[in-house]
Amino acid sequence: MSGRLYGVGLGPGDPELVTVKTARLIGEADVVAYHAARHGRSIARSIALPYMREGQVEELLQYPVTTETTDHPGGYQGALDDFYAGCAARLAAHLDAGRTVVVLSEGDPLFYGSYMHMHKRLAHRYPTEVVPGVTSVSAASAALGRPLVERDEVLTVLPGTLPGEALAERLRGTDSAAVMKLGRSFTKVRDAFAEAGRLDDAWYVERATMGGERVAPLKDVDPEGVPYFSLALLSSPAERAFVPEPAPEPVPEPAPAAAAGEVVVVGLGPAGRPWLTPEAQDALSTATDLVGYGPYVDRVEPNPRQRRHRTDNRVEAERARHALELAGEGRRVAVVSSGDPGVFAMASAVLEAAADFPDVPVRVVPGLTAAQVVAARAGAPLGHDHCVISLSDILKPWEVVAERLSAAARADLVLAIYNPASRSRTWQLSAARDLLLEHRDPGTPVVIGRAVGGPDESVTVTSLGELDPAAVDMRCLLIVGSSTTRVTGAGVVYTPRRYP
């Protein structure tokens, strides 16, 4: 079976104006194709980049000519025809192999878009879908803040490459107009507006929704340096019929209040979006800045309007102060933690540092803990009284760890053990097992959950006497049962609610 071809509109430039459907298709595609001039830089790719993923095949469709001359025997058009035919053949090879191909197009694919040349050559041969996008005309009207047309008015869209006389004639006979592709045609277009008697009403919009957006009266624009991504706009005549209210006397404005910043410590759960609560998702989506240990920050979907501050795993105090300082500047900061932020994670560090930032509010948003997830995978080993303890002796002495292990074992509590081992801590788990065996039967069930929620997840059920510390690493969490914890014939582990 052949693959499927999609021509997707990316909108005028702001990645947040990409439609949900286009973003999904980009992320799912086997092949992402995009056009570029001879310099090889693609604006379409830069817009789509937040939605692309690793491992996708990229097809750069690089024009042999744009405005320069060519020695092609068919001239300029012949060079382009051969180029489009070659591009179509490259995409057809992917489609014949069953791959999904997405062709990126700024604005709308069928509105002065390069994609249409692929569509004309491939759509009758392969399953094809065109996904519309916000046009530059709509973006320019929004940037200008003026309506394009109202009621029975006529909007005319013109390419700036038309002869000046044709432009002037069409501008005289329409209510509203958008003239595309300015660039080198700017002076001719401005003169056509003047000849049509419409120059005083015309506006210039450059790079709408992009960085460097500019809006100005067309008559005031210097022709030098006008980019291709600009257009001239003649808005609705009805807009000029409104009678403005008399301007009130100016009143001195009060000094602006300081922006209200906030720190939200967010639990991401043990792995992946399915483990994320709606409250945590809302906190992440409304944040202006993300702060956290690098791999945890990377688990949050990219958002082009957010700043990401990745740090090492052993700088919790510095990370907390940095988040509070950003919030003091008016930023909405999400400090991310795996699992629950209040369980061996960042909430304590942030609240401790917050004593020096009394004006910065701090919220903690809970997350699903690793102990809960491992327990659920095994059955219900935490069904009765239990405790949670970390074997790490980096922030507390081993003597304290040993005393607490012994106390929990004597009390016949189920233990959820975090940080059981690492590359630098190799003997602690053996010592912990020996301490527990002083109070527990060797047949006590033990659950080893490794990378639960991830693609290489594993859950192993063994016993305390047969526990092999060499099989445990820093990605594991252990649950050691009590005297009442049971293992069924199917390997399900549970602790009864009733205690004898």
PDB file of N, CA, C and O in Angstrom, residues 6 90 156 312 391 417:
ATOM      1  N   TYR A   6       0.304  14.678   2.791  1.00  0.00           N
ATOM      2  CA  TYR A   6      -0.389  15.789   3.447  1.00  0.00           C
ATOM      3  C   TYR A   6       0.308  17.101   3.076  1.00  0.00           C
ATOM      4  O   TYR A   6       1.535  17.219   3.191  1.00  0.00           O
ATOM      5  N   ARG A  90      11.031  12.534  -5.788  1.00  0.00           N
ATOM      6  CA  ARG A  90      11.600  12.182  -4.480  1.00  0.00           C
ATOM      7  C   ARG A  90      10.503  11.835  -3.478  1.00  0.00           C
ATOM      8  O   ARG A  90      10.612  10.854  -2.731  1.00  0.00           O
ATOM      9  N   THR A 156      -9.921  42.128  -2.818  1.00  0.00           N
ATOM     10  CA  THR A 156      -9.106  41.677  -3.940  1.00  0.00           C
ATOM     11  C   THR A 156      -7.698  41.382  -3.449  1.00  0.00           C
ATOM     12  O   THR A 156      -7.084  42.226  -2.785  1.00  0.00           O
ATOM     13  N   ASP A 312      21.809  20.498  36.716  1.00  0.00           N
ATOM     14  CA  ASP A 312      22.302  19.203  37.174  1.00  0.00           C
ATOM     15  C   ASP A 312      21.438  18.707  38.337  1.00  0.00           C
ATOM     16  O   ASP A 312      20.713  19.473  38.965  1.00  0.00           O
ATOM     17  N   LEU A 391      17.171   5.031  50.939  1.00  0.00           N
ATOM     18  CA  LEU A 391      18.442   4.438  51.363  1.00  0.00           C
ATOM     19  C   LEU A 391      19.625   5.361  51.124  1.00  0.00           C
ATOM     20  O   LEU A 391      20.749   5.024  51.489  1.00  0.00           O
ATOM     21  N   ILE A 417      10.981   1.500  49.428  1.00  0.00           N
ATOM     22  CA  ILE A 417      12.368   1.956  49.537  1.00  0.00           C
ATOM     23  C   ILE A 417      12.768   2.677  48.259  1.00  0.00           C
ATOM     24  O   ILE A 417      12.843   2.093  47.178  1.00  0.00           O
TER      25      ILE A 417
END
